[in-house]
Tab-separated table of C-alpha atoms and ligand atoms in Angstrom:
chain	number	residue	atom	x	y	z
A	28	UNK	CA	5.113	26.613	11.103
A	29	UNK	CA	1.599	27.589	12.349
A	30	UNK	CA	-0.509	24.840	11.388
A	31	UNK	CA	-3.757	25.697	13.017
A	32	UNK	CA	-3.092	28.996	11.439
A	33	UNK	CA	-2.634	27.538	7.694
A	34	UNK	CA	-6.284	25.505	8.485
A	35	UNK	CA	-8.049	28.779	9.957
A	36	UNK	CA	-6.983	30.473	6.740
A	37	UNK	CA	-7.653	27.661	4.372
A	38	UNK	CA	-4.326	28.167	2.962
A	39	UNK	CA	-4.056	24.599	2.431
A	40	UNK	CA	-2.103	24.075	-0.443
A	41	UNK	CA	-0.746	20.282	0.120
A	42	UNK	CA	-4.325	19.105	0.441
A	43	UNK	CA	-5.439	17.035	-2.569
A	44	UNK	CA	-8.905	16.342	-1.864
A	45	UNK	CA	-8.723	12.375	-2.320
A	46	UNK	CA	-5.967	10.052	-0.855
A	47	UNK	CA	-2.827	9.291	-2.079
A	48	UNK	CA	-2.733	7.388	-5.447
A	49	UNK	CA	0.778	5.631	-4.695
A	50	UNK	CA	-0.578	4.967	-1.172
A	51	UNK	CA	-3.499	3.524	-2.506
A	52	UNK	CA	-2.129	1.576	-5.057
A	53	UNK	CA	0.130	0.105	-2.589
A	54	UNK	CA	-2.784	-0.875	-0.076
A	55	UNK	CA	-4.400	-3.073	-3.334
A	56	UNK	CA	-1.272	-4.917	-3.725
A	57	UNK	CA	-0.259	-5.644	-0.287
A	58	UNK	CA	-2.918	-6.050	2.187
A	59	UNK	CA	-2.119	-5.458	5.521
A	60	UNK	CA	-4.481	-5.928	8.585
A	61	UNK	CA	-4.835	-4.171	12.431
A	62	UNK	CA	-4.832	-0.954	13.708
A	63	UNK	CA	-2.987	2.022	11.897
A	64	UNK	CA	-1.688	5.019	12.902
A	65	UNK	CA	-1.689	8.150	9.939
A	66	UNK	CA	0.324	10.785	11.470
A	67	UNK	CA	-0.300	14.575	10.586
A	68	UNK	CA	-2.937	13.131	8.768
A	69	UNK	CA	-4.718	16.628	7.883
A	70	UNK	CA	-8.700	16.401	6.427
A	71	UNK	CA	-8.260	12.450	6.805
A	72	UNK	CA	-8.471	11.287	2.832
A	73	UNK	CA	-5.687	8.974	4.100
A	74	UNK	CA	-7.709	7.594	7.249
A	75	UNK	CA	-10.490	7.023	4.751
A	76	UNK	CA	-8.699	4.956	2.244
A	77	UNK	CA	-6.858	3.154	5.649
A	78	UNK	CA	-10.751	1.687	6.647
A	79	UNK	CA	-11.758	1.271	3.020
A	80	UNK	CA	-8.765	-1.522	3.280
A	81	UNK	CA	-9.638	-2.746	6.099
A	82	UNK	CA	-7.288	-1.441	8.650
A	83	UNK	CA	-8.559	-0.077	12.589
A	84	UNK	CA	-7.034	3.708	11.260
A	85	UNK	CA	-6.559	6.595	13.585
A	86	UNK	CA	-5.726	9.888	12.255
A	87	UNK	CA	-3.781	12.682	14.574
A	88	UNK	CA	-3.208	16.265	13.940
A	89	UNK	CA	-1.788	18.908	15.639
A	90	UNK	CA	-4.256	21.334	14.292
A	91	UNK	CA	-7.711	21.168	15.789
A	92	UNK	CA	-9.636	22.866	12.828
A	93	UNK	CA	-7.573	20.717	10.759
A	94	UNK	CA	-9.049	17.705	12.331
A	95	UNK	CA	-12.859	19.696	12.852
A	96	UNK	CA	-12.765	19.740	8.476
A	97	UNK	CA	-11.936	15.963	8.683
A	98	UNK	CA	-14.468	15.041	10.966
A	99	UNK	CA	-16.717	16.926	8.723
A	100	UNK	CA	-15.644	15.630	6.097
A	101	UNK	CA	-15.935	11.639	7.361
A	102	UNK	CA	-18.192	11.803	9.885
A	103	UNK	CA	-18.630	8.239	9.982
A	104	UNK	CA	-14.951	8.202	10.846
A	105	UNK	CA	-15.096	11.222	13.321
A	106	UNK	CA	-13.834	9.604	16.556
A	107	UNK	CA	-11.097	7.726	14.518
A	108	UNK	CA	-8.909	11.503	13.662
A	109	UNK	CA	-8.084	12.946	16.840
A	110	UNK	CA	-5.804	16.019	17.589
A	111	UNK	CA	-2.520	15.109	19.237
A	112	UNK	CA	1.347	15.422	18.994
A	113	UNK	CA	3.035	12.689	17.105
A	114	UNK	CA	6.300	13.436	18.809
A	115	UNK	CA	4.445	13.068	22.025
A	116	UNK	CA	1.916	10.334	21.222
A	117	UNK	CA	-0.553	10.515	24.434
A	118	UNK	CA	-0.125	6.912	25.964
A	119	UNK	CA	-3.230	4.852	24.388
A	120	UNK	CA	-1.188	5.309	21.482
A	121	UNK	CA	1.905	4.368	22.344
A	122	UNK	CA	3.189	0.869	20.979
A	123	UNK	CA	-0.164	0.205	19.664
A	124	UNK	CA	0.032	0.300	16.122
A	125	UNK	CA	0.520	-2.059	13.630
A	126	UNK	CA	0.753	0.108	10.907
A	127	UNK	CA	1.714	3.797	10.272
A	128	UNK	CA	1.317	5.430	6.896
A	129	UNK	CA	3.133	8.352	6.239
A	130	UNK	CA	2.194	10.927	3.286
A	131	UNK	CA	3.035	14.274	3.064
A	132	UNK	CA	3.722	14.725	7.113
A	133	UNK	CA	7.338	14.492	6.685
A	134	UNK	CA	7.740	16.880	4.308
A	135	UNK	CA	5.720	19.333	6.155
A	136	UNK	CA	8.460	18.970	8.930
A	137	UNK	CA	11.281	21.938	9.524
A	138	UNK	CA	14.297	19.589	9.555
A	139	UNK	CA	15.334	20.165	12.514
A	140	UNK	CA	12.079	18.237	13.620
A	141	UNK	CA	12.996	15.166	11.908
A	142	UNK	CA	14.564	13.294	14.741
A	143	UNK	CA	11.296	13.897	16.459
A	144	UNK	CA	9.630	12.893	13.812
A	145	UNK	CA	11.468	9.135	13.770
A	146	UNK	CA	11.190	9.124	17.538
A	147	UNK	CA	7.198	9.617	16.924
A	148	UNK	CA	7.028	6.520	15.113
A	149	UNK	CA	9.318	4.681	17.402
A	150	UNK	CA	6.961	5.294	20.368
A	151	UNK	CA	3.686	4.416	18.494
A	152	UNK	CA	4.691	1.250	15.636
A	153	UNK	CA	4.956	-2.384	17.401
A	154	UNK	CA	8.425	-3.833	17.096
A	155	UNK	CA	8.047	-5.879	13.654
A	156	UNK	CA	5.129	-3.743	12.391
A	157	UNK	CA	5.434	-1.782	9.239
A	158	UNK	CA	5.655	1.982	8.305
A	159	UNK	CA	4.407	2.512	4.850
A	160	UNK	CA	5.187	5.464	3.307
A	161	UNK	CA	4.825	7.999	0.490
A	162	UNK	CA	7.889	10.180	0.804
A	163	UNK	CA	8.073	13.573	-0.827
A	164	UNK	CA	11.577	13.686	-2.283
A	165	UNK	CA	12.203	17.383	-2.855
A	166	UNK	CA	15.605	18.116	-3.757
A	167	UNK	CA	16.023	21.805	-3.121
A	168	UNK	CA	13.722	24.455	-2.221
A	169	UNK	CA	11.996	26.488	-5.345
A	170	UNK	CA	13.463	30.124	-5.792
A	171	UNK	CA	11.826	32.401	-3.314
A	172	UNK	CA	10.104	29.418	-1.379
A	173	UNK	CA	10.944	28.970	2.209
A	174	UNK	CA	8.975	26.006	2.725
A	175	UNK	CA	7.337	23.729	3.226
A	176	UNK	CA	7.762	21.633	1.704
A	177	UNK	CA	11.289	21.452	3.040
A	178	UNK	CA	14.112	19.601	1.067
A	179	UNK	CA	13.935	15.602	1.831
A	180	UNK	CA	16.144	13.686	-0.278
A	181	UNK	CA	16.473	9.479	-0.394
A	182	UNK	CA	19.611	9.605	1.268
A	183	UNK	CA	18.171	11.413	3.999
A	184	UNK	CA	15.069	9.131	4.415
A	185	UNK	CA	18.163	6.292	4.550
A	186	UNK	CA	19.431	8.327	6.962
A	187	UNK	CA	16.754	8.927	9.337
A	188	UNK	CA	15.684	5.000	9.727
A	189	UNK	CA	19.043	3.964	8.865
A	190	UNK	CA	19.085	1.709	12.734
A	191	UNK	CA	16.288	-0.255	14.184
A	192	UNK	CA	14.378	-0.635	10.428
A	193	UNK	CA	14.785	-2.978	7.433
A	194	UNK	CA	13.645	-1.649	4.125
A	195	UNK	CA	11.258	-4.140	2.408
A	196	UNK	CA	10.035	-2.040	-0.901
A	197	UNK	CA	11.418	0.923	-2.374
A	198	UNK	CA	10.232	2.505	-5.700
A	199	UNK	CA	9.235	5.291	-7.450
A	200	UNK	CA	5.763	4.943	-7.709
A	201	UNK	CA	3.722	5.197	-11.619
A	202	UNK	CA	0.593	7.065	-10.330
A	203	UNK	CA	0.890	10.582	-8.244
A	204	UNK	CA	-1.064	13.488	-7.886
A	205	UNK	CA	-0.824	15.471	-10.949
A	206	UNK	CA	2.223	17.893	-10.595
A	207	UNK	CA	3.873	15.174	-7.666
A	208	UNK	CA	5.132	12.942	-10.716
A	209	UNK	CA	8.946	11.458	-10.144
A	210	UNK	CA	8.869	13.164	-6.974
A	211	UNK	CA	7.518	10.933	-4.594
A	212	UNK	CA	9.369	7.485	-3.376
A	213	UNK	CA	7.146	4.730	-1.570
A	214	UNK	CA	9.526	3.449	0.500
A	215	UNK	CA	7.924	0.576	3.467
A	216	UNK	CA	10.209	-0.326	6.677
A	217	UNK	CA	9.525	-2.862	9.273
A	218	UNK	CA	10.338	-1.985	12.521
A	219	UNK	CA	12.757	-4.535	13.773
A	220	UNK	CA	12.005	-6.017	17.354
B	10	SAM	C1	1.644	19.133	4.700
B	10	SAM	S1	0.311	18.753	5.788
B	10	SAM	C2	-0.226	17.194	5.156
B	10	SAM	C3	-1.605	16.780	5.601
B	10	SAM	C4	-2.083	15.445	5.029
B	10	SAM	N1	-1.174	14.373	5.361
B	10	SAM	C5	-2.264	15.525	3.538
B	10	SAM	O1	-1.566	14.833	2.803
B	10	SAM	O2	-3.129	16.298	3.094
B	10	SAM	C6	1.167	18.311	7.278
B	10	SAM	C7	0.217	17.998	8.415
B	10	SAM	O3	0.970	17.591	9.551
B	10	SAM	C8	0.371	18.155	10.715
B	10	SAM	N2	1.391	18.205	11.764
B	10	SAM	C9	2.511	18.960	11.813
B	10	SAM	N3	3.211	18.700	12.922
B	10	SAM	C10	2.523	17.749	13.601
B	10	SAM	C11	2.744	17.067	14.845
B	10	SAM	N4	3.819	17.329	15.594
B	10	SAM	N5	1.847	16.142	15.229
B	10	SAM	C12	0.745	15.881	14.471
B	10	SAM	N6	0.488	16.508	13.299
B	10	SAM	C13	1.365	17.422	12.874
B	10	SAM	C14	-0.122	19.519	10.256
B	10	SAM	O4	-1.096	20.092	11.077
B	10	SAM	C15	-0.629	19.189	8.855
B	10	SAM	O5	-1.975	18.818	8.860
């Protein structure tokens, strides 16, 4: 998947303009303090509603006009959404983070990048620090769609952090982006030290 390429051609079809409303919802009900990571965090809506609660948020993407519309876009937040790697976090972010808060980067993932993806979070979330996330559960690919979004079911989330993680709240949110209703699972795990 050519990321930079999707951004240079606006084909940016996962991009909601505003952040996540189970994401959101979840940040009023639990606050949570210190610095947070938002991987693949795309034009930054999520980076936004991170500082709006609070939190010391860094965005990273692997695309850099991807990260050029979210600077744009928050320019107040500018040097907080940086282009990087999260499977090779550069070393100021490594072990740093109190937080991470996933939405719609895991999806966006071939599977055969998911290990990465877990080893991503392993190298940048503090041992007892939390990873909050808004999963999309997609149980097959659409006729004629090759993705992504690539298939990502609960078991496999269960799966993925199945060692070194403790789940500590697990539901199918009641607010989504319209046409993301019943298919999205906020699902929070603390790292265990
Ligand atoms: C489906 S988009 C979601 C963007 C954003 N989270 C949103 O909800 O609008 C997936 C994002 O992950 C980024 N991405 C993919 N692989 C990445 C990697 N290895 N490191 C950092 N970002 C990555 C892509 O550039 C893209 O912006």
């Amino acid at each position: 998947m050519n990321w930079e390429e999707k951004y240079q051609t606006g084909e940016v079809f996962w991009d909601r303009g505003a952040p996540s409303p189970p994401l959101s919802q979840y940040l009023e009900r639990h606050p949570v303090q210190g610095r947070a990571l938002v991987p693949g965090c795309g034009h930054g809506h999520e980076v936004s509603l991170a500082v709006q609660h609070g939190l010391d948020a860094t965005g990273l993407d692997i695309a850099p006009t991807g990260v050029a519309a979210a600077r744009a876009l928050y320019p107040l937040l500018a040097d907080h959404i940086i282009v990087g790697d999260v499977f090779n976090p550069a070393a100021e972010l490594r072990g740093g983070f109190d937080v991470v808060l996933e939405h719609t980067c895991m999806s966006g993932l071939h599977p055969s990048l998911r290990a990465s993806y877990r080893r991503g979070i392993d190298l940048t979330l503090r041992p007892g620090g939390l990873l909050i996330g808004v999963w999309f559960i997609n149980p097959d690919l659409d006729p004629g769609e090759e993705g992504p979004p690539f298939p990502f079911s609960v078991i496999a989330l269960t799966a993925l952090f199945a060692d070194g993680y403790a789940i500590v709240d697990d539901y199918v949110p009641d607010v989504s982006f319209t046409g993301r209703e019943g298919r999205e699972r906020v699902r929070v795990l603390r790292r265990l030290a």
